[in-house]
Protein backbone atom coordinates (compact mmCIF):
# COMPACT_ATOMS: atom_id res chain seq x y z
CA UNK A 1 0.00 0.00 0.00
CA UNK A 2 1.30 3.44 -0.93
CA UNK A 3 1.34 6.54 1.24
CA UNK A 4 -1.85 8.13 2.45
CA UNK A 5 -2.49 11.82 2.29
CA UNK A 6 -3.72 13.70 5.33
CA UNK A 7 -5.24 17.07 4.50
CA UNK A 8 -5.38 18.97 7.77
CA UNK A 9 -7.52 21.99 8.48
CA UNK A 10 -5.75 24.49 10.74
CA UNK A 11 -8.02 26.71 12.87
CA UNK A 12 -9.98 24.48 15.22
CA UNK A 13 -8.11 21.35 14.13
CA UNK A 14 -4.35 21.82 14.53
CA UNK A 15 -4.57 24.89 16.74
CA UNK A 16 -6.94 27.39 18.35
CA UNK A 17 -5.68 30.94 18.07
CA UNK A 18 -2.05 30.88 19.17
CA UNK A 19 -2.30 27.57 21.03
CA UNK A 20 -1.79 24.16 19.43
CA UNK A 21 -4.34 21.45 20.09
CA UNK A 22 -2.65 19.17 22.66
CA UNK A 23 -0.92 16.28 20.92
CA UNK A 24 -1.31 17.71 17.40
CA UNK A 25 2.45 18.12 16.96
CA UNK A 26 3.16 14.52 17.96
CA UNK A 27 0.36 13.25 15.72
CA UNK A 28 1.69 15.09 12.67
CA UNK A 29 5.24 13.90 13.31
CA UNK A 30 3.91 10.34 13.60
CA UNK A 31 2.10 10.55 10.27
CA UNK A 32 5.23 11.85 8.56
CA UNK A 33 7.48 9.26 10.19
CA UNK A 34 5.44 6.37 8.82
CA UNK A 35 5.61 7.75 5.31
CA UNK A 36 2.25 9.50 4.95
CA UNK A 37 1.99 12.89 3.27
CA UNK A 38 0.66 15.92 5.12
CA UNK A 39 -0.91 19.06 3.69
CA UNK A 40 -2.25 22.01 5.67
CA UNK A 41 -5.42 23.47 4.15
CA UNK A 42 -7.11 26.64 5.38
CA UNK A 43 -10.01 28.79 4.24
CA UNK A 44 -8.64 31.69 6.26
CA UNK A 45 -7.57 34.52 3.90
CA UNK A 46 -6.27 37.06 6.43
CA UNK A 47 -2.84 35.46 6.85
CA UNK A 48 -0.06 34.75 4.36
CA UNK A 49 1.06 31.19 3.74
CA UNK A 50 4.46 32.19 5.06
CA UNK A 51 2.73 33.24 8.29
CA UNK A 52 1.21 29.77 8.61
CA UNK A 53 4.61 28.15 8.16
CA UNK A 54 6.14 30.31 10.89
CA UNK A 55 3.20 29.70 13.19
CA UNK A 56 3.30 25.93 12.75
CA UNK A 57 7.06 25.76 13.22
CA UNK A 58 6.75 27.89 16.35
CA UNK A 59 4.42 25.21 17.71
CA UNK A 60 6.93 22.48 17.00
CA UNK A 61 5.13 21.28 13.87
CA UNK A 62 7.37 20.87 10.81
CA UNK A 63 5.96 22.67 7.76
CA UNK A 64 7.19 23.87 4.37
CA UNK A 65 5.59 26.54 2.21
CA UNK A 66 4.54 24.04 -0.44
CA UNK A 67 2.67 22.10 2.25
CA UNK A 68 0.33 25.01 2.97
CA UNK A 69 -2.62 25.78 0.70
CA UNK A 70 -5.14 28.46 1.64
CA UNK A 71 -8.13 30.09 0.00
CA UNK A 72 -6.04 33.12 -1.01
CA UNK A 73 -3.73 30.95 -3.12
CA UNK A 74 -6.54 29.01 -4.78
CA UNK A 75 -8.49 32.22 -5.43
CA UNK A 76 -5.45 33.78 -7.12
CA UNK A 77 -5.01 30.66 -9.27
CA UNK A 78 -8.71 30.80 -10.16
CA UNK A 79 -8.45 34.41 -11.35
CA UNK A 80 -5.35 33.52 -13.35
CA UNK A 81 -7.48 31.07 -15.31
CA UNK A 82 -10.54 33.27 -15.89
CA UNK A 83 -9.19 36.81 -16.25
CA UNK A 84 -8.66 37.97 -19.80
CA UNK A 85 -6.08 40.55 -20.76
CA UNK A 86 -6.78 43.90 -19.13
CA UNK A 87 -9.57 42.69 -16.82
CA UNK A 88 -9.38 43.95 -13.25
CA UNK A 89 -10.54 42.69 -9.86
CA UNK A 90 -11.88 44.89 -7.08
CA UNK A 91 -11.04 43.32 -3.72
CA UNK A 92 -12.94 43.61 -0.47
CA UNK A 93 -10.40 41.91 1.73
CA UNK A 94 -7.20 42.39 3.67
CA UNK A 95 -3.59 42.75 2.55
CA UNK A 96 -2.59 39.05 2.48
CA UNK A 97 -5.13 38.08 -0.19
CA UNK A 98 -4.46 41.24 -2.18
CA UNK A 99 -0.75 40.44 -2.15
CA UNK A 100 -1.42 36.87 -3.31
CA UNK A 101 -3.44 38.16 -6.28
CA UNK A 102 -0.73 40.64 -7.23
CA UNK A 103 1.94 37.94 -7.02
CA UNK A 104 -0.10 35.90 -9.52
CA UNK A 105 -0.29 38.80 -11.95
CA UNK A 106 -3.89 39.82 -11.26
CA UNK A 107 -4.66 43.47 -11.93
CA UNK A 108 -6.52 45.19 -9.08
CA UNK A 109 -8.67 48.29 -8.98
CA UNK A 110 -10.54 50.29 -6.38
CA UNK A 111 -12.90 51.77 -8.97
CA UNK A 112 -16.27 50.01 -9.33
CA UNK A 113 -16.57 51.09 -12.99
CA UNK A 114 -13.27 49.39 -13.87
CA UNK A 115 -13.98 46.07 -12.18
CA UNK A 116 -14.76 42.98 -14.24
CA UNK A 117 -14.83 40.96 -11.02
CA UNK A 118 -15.38 41.70 -7.34
CA UNK A 119 -13.70 39.51 -4.76
CA UNK A 120 -15.35 39.23 -1.34
CA UNK A 121 -13.06 38.02 1.41
CA UNK A 122 -12.76 38.31 5.18
CA UNK A 123 -12.38 42.01 5.86
CA UNK A 124 -12.32 43.21 9.45
CA UNK A 125 -12.59 46.78 8.16
CA UNK A 126 -15.80 46.18 6.18
CA UNK A 127 -17.92 49.34 5.91
CA UNK A 128 -21.08 50.65 4.28
CA UNK A 129 -18.88 52.44 1.74
CA UNK A 130 -17.28 49.16 0.72
CA UNK A 131 -20.70 47.53 0.41
CA UNK A 132 -21.84 50.38 -1.82
CA UNK A 133 -18.76 50.03 -4.05
CA UNK A 134 -19.49 46.33 -4.49
CA UNK A 135 -23.10 47.13 -5.32
CA UNK A 136 -22.13 49.75 -7.90
CA UNK A 137 -19.65 47.37 -9.55
CA UNK A 138 -22.33 44.67 -9.67
CA UNK A 139 -24.79 47.09 -11.27
CA UNK A 140 -22.23 47.69 -14.01
CA UNK A 141 -21.99 43.94 -14.67
CA UNK A 142 -19.11 42.84 -12.45
CA UNK A 143 -19.16 39.17 -11.43
CA UNK A 144 -18.87 38.54 -7.70
CA UNK A 145 -16.55 35.83 -6.36
CA UNK A 146 -15.95 34.91 -2.69
CA UNK A 147 -12.75 33.48 -1.27
CA UNK A 148 -14.49 31.22 1.28
CA UNK A 149 -17.96 30.59 2.74
CA UNK A 150 -17.15 30.33 6.46
CA UNK A 151 -19.69 31.91 8.78
CA UNK A 152 -17.20 32.15 11.63
CA UNK A 153 -13.59 31.43 12.50
CA UNK A 154 -12.83 29.55 15.74
CA UNK A 155 -10.47 31.32 18.12
CA UNK A 156 -9.46 30.92 21.74
CA UNK A 157 -12.62 31.46 23.75
CA UNK A 158 -15.12 31.55 20.90
CA UNK A 159 -15.66 32.58 17.29
CA UNK A 160 -15.34 35.62 15.02
CA UNK A 161 -17.54 36.55 12.03
CA UNK A 162 -15.93 35.44 8.76
CA UNK A 163 -16.46 35.99 5.03
CA UNK A 164 -20.07 34.72 5.05
CA UNK A 165 -21.02 37.98 6.78
CA UNK A 166 -19.93 39.91 3.69
CA UNK A 167 -21.56 37.40 1.35
CA UNK A 168 -24.82 37.79 3.23
CA UNK A 169 -24.73 41.57 3.01
CA UNK A 170 -24.01 41.56 -0.72
CA UNK A 171 -26.63 38.92 -1.49
CA UNK A 172 -29.19 40.93 0.47
CA UNK A 173 -28.61 44.10 -1.54
CA UNK A 174 -28.24 42.46 -4.99
CA UNK A 175 -30.95 39.83 -4.55
CA UNK A 176 -28.63 37.27 -6.16
CA UNK A 177 -26.48 34.50 -4.76
CA UNK A 178 -22.73 34.82 -5.11
CA UNK A 179 -21.98 32.54 -8.03
CA UNK A 180 -18.50 31.25 -7.24
CA UNK A 181 -17.11 30.51 -3.78
CA UNK A 182 -13.53 29.28 -4.05
CA UNK A 183 -12.56 27.85 -0.64
CA UNK A 184 -13.72 24.66 1.04
CA UNK A 185 -16.01 22.88 0.21
CA UNK A 186 -15.49 23.76 -3.48
CA UNK A 187 -13.93 21.32 -5.91
CA UNK A 188 -11.39 24.05 -6.71
CA UNK A 189 -9.96 23.73 -3.20
CA UNK A 190 -10.11 19.93 -3.30
CA UNK A 191 -8.28 19.71 -6.61
CA UNK A 192 -5.58 22.11 -5.41
CA UNK A 193 -4.95 19.92 -2.37
CA UNK A 194 -4.88 16.69 -4.36
CA UNK A 195 -2.56 18.20 -6.94
CA UNK A 196 -0.14 19.30 -4.23
CA UNK A 197 -0.15 15.87 -2.59
CA UNK A 198 0.04 14.08 -5.95
CA UNK A 199 -2.41 11.45 -4.73
CA UNK A 200 -5.80 10.15 -5.80
CA UNK A 201 -8.81 11.14 -3.67
CA UNK A 202 -9.32 7.60 -2.37
CA UNK A 203 -5.86 7.71 -0.77
CA UNK A 204 -6.60 10.93 1.12
CA UNK A 205 -8.27 11.81 4.41
CA UNK A 206 -9.44 15.28 5.29
CA UNK A 207 -9.31 16.12 8.99
CA UNK A 208 -11.31 19.15 10.05
CA UNK A 209 -13.72 20.69 12.54
CA UNK A 210 -16.53 21.85 10.23
CA UNK A 211 -19.22 19.68 8.71
CA UNK A 212 -20.32 22.16 6.05
CA UNK A 213 -16.82 22.85 4.69
CA UNK A 214 -14.30 20.16 5.67
CA UNK A 215 -16.49 17.07 5.80
CA UNK A 216 -18.65 18.14 2.87
CA UNK A 217 -15.62 18.75 0.66
CA UNK A 218 -14.14 15.37 1.52
CA UNK A 219 -17.35 13.52 0.73
CA UNK A 220 -18.14 15.40 -2.48
CA UNK A 221 -14.63 14.81 -3.81
CA UNK A 222 -14.08 11.16 -2.97
CA UNK A 223 -11.92 11.50 0.15
CA UNK A 224 -12.23 9.99 3.59
CA UNK A 225 -13.38 12.35 6.32
CA UNK A 226 -12.52 12.82 9.99
CA UNK A 227 -14.33 15.31 12.21
CA UNK A 228 -12.44 16.52 15.29
CA UNK A 229 -14.36 18.06 18.17
CA UNK A 230 -11.91 20.84 19.01
CA UNK A 231 -13.49 23.50 16.80
CA UNK A 232 -16.95 24.36 15.52
CA UNK A 233 -19.10 21.29 14.79
CA UNK A 234 -20.33 18.94 17.51
CA UNK A 235 -21.02 15.22 17.65
CA UNK A 236 -24.74 15.94 17.91
CA UNK A 237 -24.64 18.10 14.78
CA UNK A 238 -22.74 15.38 12.93
CA UNK A 239 -25.37 12.78 13.79
CA UNK A 240 -28.09 14.78 12.04
CA UNK A 241 -26.00 16.34 9.29
CA UNK A 242 -26.25 15.40 5.59
CA UNK A 243 -22.43 15.29 5.66
CA UNK A 244 -21.67 12.56 8.14
CA UNK A 245 -17.95 11.99 8.73
CA UNK A 246 -16.38 8.55 8.47
CA UNK A 247 -14.84 9.07 11.90
CA UNK A 248 -15.43 11.43 14.82
CA UNK A 249 -12.45 11.99 17.12
CA UNK A 250 -11.91 14.06 20.22
CA UNK A 251 -8.92 15.77 18.63
CA UNK A 252 -6.13 15.66 16.06
CA UNK A 253 -4.03 13.73 18.57
CA UNK A 254 -6.04 10.56 17.86
CA UNK A 255 -5.63 10.57 14.07
CA UNK A 256 -2.53 8.31 13.86
CA UNK A 257 -4.39 5.62 15.84
CA UNK A 258 -7.22 5.28 13.31
CA UNK A 259 -7.48 1.77 11.93
CA UNK A 260 -7.97 2.73 8.30
CA UNK A 261 -8.09 -0.10 5.81
mmCIF file of C-alpha atoms in Angstrom:
data_model
loop_
_atom_site.group_PDB
_atom_site.id
_atom_site.type_symbol
_atom_site.label_atom_id
_atom_site.label_comp_id
_atom_site.label_asym_id
_atom_site.label_seq_id
_atom_site.Cartn_x
_atom_site.Cartn_y
_atom_site.Cartn_z
ATOM 1 C CA UNK A 1 0.000 0.000 0.000
ATOM 2 C CA UNK A 2 1.305 3.445 -0.926
ATOM 3 C CA UNK A 3 1.336 6.537 1.239
ATOM 4 C CA UNK A 4 -1.850 8.130 2.451
ATOM 5 C CA UNK A 5 -2.486 11.821 2.291
ATOM 6 C CA UNK A 6 -3.720 13.704 5.332
ATOM 7 C CA UNK A 7 -5.245 17.071 4.500
ATOM 8 C CA UNK A 8 -5.376 18.970 7.770
ATOM 9 C CA UNK A 9 -7.520 21.988 8.480
ATOM 10 C CA UNK A 10 -5.752 24.491 10.736
ATOM 11 C CA UNK A 11 -8.025 26.711 12.870
ATOM 12 C CA UNK A 12 -9.978 24.477 15.219
ATOM 13 C CA UNK A 13 -8.108 21.352 14.135
ATOM 14 C CA UNK A 14 -4.349 21.817 14.530
ATOM 15 C CA UNK A 15 -4.575 24.890 16.740
ATOM 16 C CA UNK A 16 -6.938 27.389 18.346
ATOM 17 C CA UNK A 17 -5.678 30.940 18.072
ATOM 18 C CA UNK A 18 -2.055 30.875 19.172
ATOM 19 C CA UNK A 19 -2.303 27.571 21.031
ATOM 20 C CA UNK A 20 -1.795 24.156 19.435
ATOM 21 C CA UNK A 21 -4.341 21.452 20.087
ATOM 22 C CA UNK A 22 -2.650 19.165 22.664
ATOM 23 C CA UNK A 23 -0.923 16.277 20.919
ATOM 24 C CA UNK A 24 -1.307 17.707 17.403
ATOM 25 C CA UNK A 25 2.454 18.123 16.965
ATOM 26 C CA UNK A 26 3.160 14.518 17.955
ATOM 27 C CA UNK A 27 0.359 13.252 15.717
ATOM 28 C CA UNK A 28 1.685 15.088 12.672
ATOM 29 C CA UNK A 29 5.236 13.901 13.307
ATOM 30 C CA UNK A 30 3.914 10.341 13.605
ATOM 31 C CA UNK A 31 2.103 10.553 10.269
ATOM 32 C CA UNK A 32 5.227 11.850 8.562
ATOM 33 C CA UNK A 33 7.478 9.261 10.194
ATOM 34 C CA UNK A 34 5.442 6.371 8.825
ATOM 35 C CA UNK A 35 5.606 7.752 5.310
ATOM 36 C CA UNK A 36 2.252 9.497 4.955
ATOM 37 C CA UNK A 37 1.987 12.894 3.266
ATOM 38 C CA UNK A 38 0.660 15.919 5.122
ATOM 39 C CA UNK A 39 -0.907 19.060 3.688
ATOM 40 C CA UNK A 40 -2.251 22.006 5.669
ATOM 41 C CA UNK A 41 -5.421 23.466 4.152
ATOM 42 C CA UNK A 42 -7.110 26.638 5.383
ATOM 43 C CA UNK A 43 -10.015 28.787 4.240
ATOM 44 C CA UNK A 44 -8.641 31.689 6.260
ATOM 45 C CA UNK A 45 -7.575 34.523 3.905
ATOM 46 C CA UNK A 46 -6.273 37.064 6.429
ATOM 47 C CA UNK A 47 -2.838 35.463 6.847
ATOM 48 C CA UNK A 48 -0.056 34.749 4.360
ATOM 49 C CA UNK A 49 1.058 31.193 3.739
ATOM 50 C CA UNK A 50 4.459 32.190 5.061
ATOM 51 C CA UNK A 51 2.727 33.237 8.294
ATOM 52 C CA UNK A 52 1.208 29.774 8.614
ATOM 53 C CA UNK A 53 4.609 28.151 8.158
ATOM 54 C CA UNK A 54 6.141 30.310 10.889
ATOM 55 C CA UNK A 55 3.203 29.697 13.194
ATOM 56 C CA UNK A 56 3.300 25.929 12.751
ATOM 57 C CA UNK A 57 7.064 25.757 13.222
ATOM 58 C CA UNK A 58 6.745 27.888 16.345
ATOM 59 C CA UNK A 59 4.416 25.213 17.710
ATOM 60 C CA UNK A 60 6.933 22.480 17.005
ATOM 61 C CA UNK A 61 5.132 21.278 13.870
ATOM 62 C CA UNK A 62 7.373 20.867 10.808
ATOM 63 C CA UNK A 63 5.962 22.670 7.764
ATOM 64 C CA UNK A 64 7.191 23.871 4.374
ATOM 65 C CA UNK A 65 5.587 26.543 2.212
ATOM 66 C CA UNK A 66 4.538 24.036 -0.440
ATOM 67 C CA UNK A 67 2.667 22.095 2.252
ATOM 68 C CA UNK A 68 0.334 25.013 2.967
ATOM 69 C CA UNK A 69 -2.624 25.776 0.702
ATOM 70 C CA UNK A 70 -5.138 28.461 1.640
ATOM 71 C CA UNK A 71 -8.135 30.093 -0.001
ATOM 72 C CA UNK A 72 -6.043 33.116 -1.013
ATOM 73 C CA UNK A 73 -3.726 30.951 -3.119
ATOM 74 C CA UNK A 74 -6.537 29.007 -4.777
ATOM 75 C CA UNK A 75 -8.490 32.223 -5.426
ATOM 76 C CA UNK A 76 -5.446 33.781 -7.121
ATOM 77 C CA UNK A 77 -5.014 30.662 -9.265
ATOM 78 C CA UNK A 78 -8.709 30.796 -10.161
ATOM 79 C CA UNK A 79 -8.454 34.412 -11.347
ATOM 80 C CA UNK A 80 -5.348 33.521 -13.352
ATOM 81 C CA UNK A 81 -7.482 31.074 -15.314
ATOM 82 C CA UNK A 82 -10.539 33.274 -15.887
ATOM 83 C CA UNK A 83 -9.193 36.815 -16.251
ATOM 84 C CA UNK A 84 -8.661 37.969 -19.802
ATOM 85 C CA UNK A 85 -6.078 40.552 -20.764
ATOM 86 C CA UNK A 86 -6.779 43.898 -19.127
ATOM 87 C CA UNK A 87 -9.566 42.689 -16.816
ATOM 88 C CA UNK A 88 -9.377 43.954 -13.247
ATOM 89 C CA UNK A 89 -10.545 42.689 -9.863
ATOM 90 C CA UNK A 90 -11.882 44.890 -7.076
ATOM 91 C CA UNK A 91 -11.043 43.317 -3.723
ATOM 92 C CA UNK A 92 -12.938 43.615 -0.471
ATOM 93 C CA UNK A 93 -10.398 41.910 1.735
ATOM 94 C CA UNK A 94 -7.199 42.391 3.671
ATOM 95 C CA UNK A 95 -3.590 42.748 2.553
ATOM 96 C CA UNK A 96 -2.590 39.048 2.475
ATOM 97 C CA UNK A 97 -5.134 38.079 -0.187
ATOM 98 C CA UNK A 98 -4.459 41.238 -2.181
ATOM 99 C CA UNK A 99 -0.749 40.443 -2.146
ATOM 100 C CA UNK A 100 -1.416 36.874 -3.311
ATOM 101 C CA UNK A 101 -3.437 38.158 -6.276
ATOM 102 C CA UNK A 102 -0.730 40.644 -7.233
ATOM 103 C CA UNK A 103 1.938 37.939 -7.025
ATOM 104 C CA UNK A 104 -0.097 35.902 -9.517
ATOM 105 C CA UNK A 105 -0.288 38.802 -11.948
ATOM 106 C CA UNK A 106 -3.889 39.815 -11.258
ATOM 107 C CA UNK A 107 -4.663 43.467 -11.929
ATOM 108 C CA UNK A 108 -6.518 45.190 -9.084
ATOM 109 C CA UNK A 109 -8.666 48.286 -8.981
ATOM 110 C CA UNK A 110 -10.539 50.293 -6.380
ATOM 111 C CA UNK A 111 -12.900 51.769 -8.968
ATOM 112 C CA UNK A 112 -16.268 50.007 -9.330
ATOM 113 C CA UNK A 113 -16.571 51.088 -12.989
ATOM 114 C CA UNK A 114 -13.266 49.395 -13.866
ATOM 115 C CA UNK A 115 -13.979 46.074 -12.177
ATOM 116 C CA UNK A 116 -14.762 42.982 -14.243
ATOM 117 C CA UNK A 117 -14.830 40.957 -11.018
ATOM 118 C CA UNK A 118 -15.381 41.701 -7.341
ATOM 119 C CA UNK A 119 -13.695 39.509 -4.756
ATOM 120 C CA UNK A 120 -15.348 39.229 -1.340
ATOM 121 C CA UNK A 121 -13.064 38.024 1.415
ATOM 122 C CA UNK A 122 -12.765 38.307 5.180
ATOM 123 C CA UNK A 123 -12.384 42.013 5.855
ATOM 124 C CA UNK A 124 -12.318 43.211 9.452
ATOM 125 C CA UNK A 125 -12.594 46.781 8.162
ATOM 126 C CA UNK A 126 -15.796 46.184 6.176
ATOM 127 C CA UNK A 127 -17.924 49.340 5.911
ATOM 128 C CA UNK A 128 -21.082 50.655 4.276
ATOM 129 C CA UNK A 129 -18.878 52.440 1.742
ATOM 130 C CA UNK A 130 -17.277 49.155 0.718
ATOM 131 C CA UNK A 131 -20.700 47.527 0.409
ATOM 132 C CA UNK A 132 -21.844 50.380 -1.824
ATOM 133 C CA UNK A 133 -18.761 50.034 -4.048
ATOM 134 C CA UNK A 134 -19.485 46.331 -4.493
ATOM 135 C CA UNK A 135 -23.105 47.132 -5.316
ATOM 136 C CA UNK A 136 -22.129 49.750 -7.897
ATOM 137 C CA UNK A 137 -19.653 47.373 -9.547
ATOM 138 C CA UNK A 138 -22.327 44.667 -9.670
ATOM 139 C CA UNK A 139 -24.793 47.090 -11.268
ATOM 140 C CA UNK A 140 -22.228 47.687 -14.010
ATOM 141 C CA UNK A 141 -21.991 43.941 -14.670
ATOM 142 C CA UNK A 142 -19.107 42.839 -12.450
ATOM 143 C CA UNK A 143 -19.159 39.171 -11.434
ATOM 144 C CA UNK A 144 -18.870 38.536 -7.697
ATOM 145 C CA UNK A 145 -16.550 35.832 -6.356
ATOM 146 C CA UNK A 146 -15.950 34.912 -2.693
ATOM 147 C CA UNK A 147 -12.749 33.478 -1.269
ATOM 148 C CA UNK A 148 -14.492 31.223 1.276
ATOM 149 C CA UNK A 149 -17.957 30.585 2.735
ATOM 150 C CA UNK A 150 -17.147 30.330 6.456
ATOM 151 C CA UNK A 151 -19.689 31.907 8.779
ATOM 152 C CA UNK A 152 -17.204 32.154 11.635
ATOM 153 C CA UNK A 153 -13.589 31.433 12.501
ATOM 154 C CA UNK A 154 -12.827 29.548 15.738
ATOM 155 C CA UNK A 155 -10.468 31.320 18.123
ATOM 156 C CA UNK A 156 -9.464 30.915 21.742
ATOM 157 C CA UNK A 157 -12.620 31.455 23.750
ATOM 158 C CA UNK A 158 -15.121 31.555 20.896
ATOM 159 C CA UNK A 159 -15.658 32.579 17.286
ATOM 160 C CA UNK A 160 -15.341 35.625 15.021
ATOM 161 C CA UNK A 161 -17.538 36.550 12.029
ATOM 162 C CA UNK A 162 -15.930 35.444 8.761
ATOM 163 C CA UNK A 163 -16.465 35.987 5.027
ATOM 164 C CA UNK A 164 -20.066 34.721 5.051
ATOM 165 C CA UNK A 165 -21.016 37.981 6.782
ATOM 166 C CA UNK A 166 -19.927 39.910 3.690
ATOM 167 C CA UNK A 167 -21.558 37.402 1.348
ATOM 168 C CA UNK A 168 -24.820 37.792 3.232
ATOM 169 C CA UNK A 169 -24.725 41.574 3.010
ATOM 170 C CA UNK A 170 -24.009 41.561 -0.722
ATOM 171 C CA UNK A 171 -26.630 38.917 -1.488
ATOM 172 C CA UNK A 172 -29.194 40.930 0.465
ATOM 173 C CA UNK A 173 -28.607 44.099 -1.543
ATOM 174 C CA UNK A 174 -28.244 42.462 -4.989
ATOM 175 C CA UNK A 175 -30.949 39.835 -4.548
ATOM 176 C CA UNK A 176 -28.630 37.266 -6.160
ATOM 177 C CA UNK A 177 -26.482 34.500 -4.762
ATOM 178 C CA UNK A 178 -22.726 34.823 -5.115
ATOM 179 C CA UNK A 179 -21.985 32.544 -8.029
ATOM 180 C CA UNK A 180 -18.502 31.253 -7.238
ATOM 181 C CA UNK A 181 -17.107 30.509 -3.784
ATOM 182 C CA UNK A 182 -13.534 29.279 -4.051
ATOM 183 C CA UNK A 183 -12.563 27.853 -0.643
ATOM 184 C CA UNK A 184 -13.722 24.658 1.037
ATOM 185 C CA UNK A 185 -16.006 22.875 0.209
ATOM 186 C CA UNK A 186 -15.492 23.755 -3.475
ATOM 187 C CA UNK A 187 -13.928 21.321 -5.911
ATOM 188 C CA UNK A 188 -11.386 24.054 -6.708
ATOM 189 C CA UNK A 189 -9.960 23.732 -3.205
ATOM 190 C CA UNK A 190 -10.115 19.934 -3.301
ATOM 191 C CA UNK A 191 -8.279 19.712 -6.612
ATOM 192 C CA UNK A 192 -5.578 22.114 -5.411
ATOM 193 C CA UNK A 193 -4.947 19.924 -2.370
ATOM 194 C CA UNK A 194 -4.885 16.691 -4.365
ATOM 195 C CA UNK A 195 -2.560 18.204 -6.937
ATOM 196 C CA UNK A 196 -0.140 19.301 -4.226
ATOM 197 C CA UNK A 197 -0.149 15.869 -2.590
ATOM 198 C CA UNK A 198 0.042 14.077 -5.952
ATOM 199 C CA UNK A 199 -2.414 11.448 -4.725
ATOM 200 C CA UNK A 200 -5.799 10.152 -5.800
ATOM 201 C CA UNK A 201 -8.815 11.143 -3.670
ATOM 202 C CA UNK A 202 -9.322 7.595 -2.370
ATOM 203 C CA UNK A 203 -5.864 7.715 -0.773
ATOM 204 C CA UNK A 204 -6.597 10.932 1.118
ATOM 205 C CA UNK A 205 -8.269 11.813 4.405
ATOM 206 C CA UNK A 206 -9.439 15.276 5.289
ATOM 207 C CA UNK A 207 -9.312 16.116 8.988
ATOM 208 C CA UNK A 208 -11.312 19.149 10.052
ATOM 209 C CA UNK A 209 -13.715 20.687 12.544
ATOM 210 C CA UNK A 210 -16.531 21.848 10.229
ATOM 211 C CA UNK A 211 -19.218 19.685 8.709
ATOM 212 C CA UNK A 212 -20.319 22.157 6.045
ATOM 213 C CA UNK A 213 -16.822 22.846 4.692
ATOM 214 C CA UNK A 214 -14.298 20.160 5.671
ATOM 215 C CA UNK A 215 -16.487 17.072 5.795
ATOM 216 C CA UNK A 216 -18.650 18.136 2.868
ATOM 217 C CA UNK A 217 -15.616 18.746 0.656
ATOM 218 C CA UNK A 218 -14.143 15.372 1.521
ATOM 219 C CA UNK A 219 -17.350 13.517 0.727
ATOM 220 C CA UNK A 220 -18.139 15.397 -2.479
ATOM 221 C CA UNK A 221 -14.628 14.807 -3.813
ATOM 222 C CA UNK A 222 -14.085 11.156 -2.971
ATOM 223 C CA UNK A 223 -11.916 11.502 0.149
ATOM 224 C CA UNK A 224 -12.234 9.991 3.594
ATOM 225 C CA UNK A 225 -13.384 12.352 6.319
ATOM 226 C CA UNK A 226 -12.517 12.817 9.985
ATOM 227 C CA UNK A 227 -14.331 15.306 12.211
ATOM 228 C CA UNK A 228 -12.443 16.522 15.286
ATOM 229 C CA UNK A 229 -14.362 18.065 18.174
ATOM 230 C CA UNK A 230 -11.908 20.844 19.009
ATOM 231 C CA UNK A 231 -13.491 23.496 16.797
ATOM 232 C CA UNK A 232 -16.955 24.363 15.515
ATOM 233 C CA UNK A 233 -19.098 21.290 14.788
ATOM 234 C CA UNK A 234 -20.327 18.940 17.513
ATOM 235 C CA UNK A 235 -21.020 15.220 17.646
ATOM 236 C CA UNK A 236 -24.740 15.939 17.910
ATOM 237 C CA UNK A 237 -24.642 18.100 14.778
ATOM 238 C CA UNK A 238 -22.736 15.376 12.934
ATOM 239 C CA UNK A 239 -25.372 12.779 13.789
ATOM 240 C CA UNK A 240 -28.093 14.778 12.037
ATOM 241 C CA UNK A 241 -26.002 16.338 9.288
ATOM 242 C CA UNK A 242 -26.245 15.396 5.586
ATOM 243 C CA UNK A 243 -22.433 15.290 5.662
ATOM 244 C CA UNK A 244 -21.665 12.561 8.143
ATOM 245 C CA UNK A 245 -17.946 11.989 8.732
ATOM 246 C CA UNK A 246 -16.379 8.553 8.466
ATOM 247 C CA UNK A 247 -14.843 9.066 11.902
ATOM 248 C CA UNK A 248 -15.429 11.432 14.818
ATOM 249 C CA UNK A 249 -12.455 11.992 17.116
ATOM 250 C CA UNK A 250 -11.910 14.063 20.221
ATOM 251 C CA UNK A 251 -8.916 15.765 18.634
ATOM 252 C CA UNK A 252 -6.129 15.660 16.065
ATOM 253 C CA UNK A 253 -4.029 13.727 18.572
ATOM 254 C CA UNK A 254 -6.036 10.562 17.860
ATOM 255 C CA UNK A 255 -5.626 10.573 14.071
ATOM 256 C CA UNK A 256 -2.534 8.308 13.857
ATOM 257 C CA UNK A 257 -4.392 5.618 15.836
ATOM 258 C CA UNK A 258 -7.225 5.281 13.313
ATOM 259 C CA UNK A 259 -7.479 1.768 11.929
ATOM 260 C CA UNK A 260 -7.965 2.729 8.300
ATOM 261 C CA UNK A 261 -8.087 -0.103 5.812
#
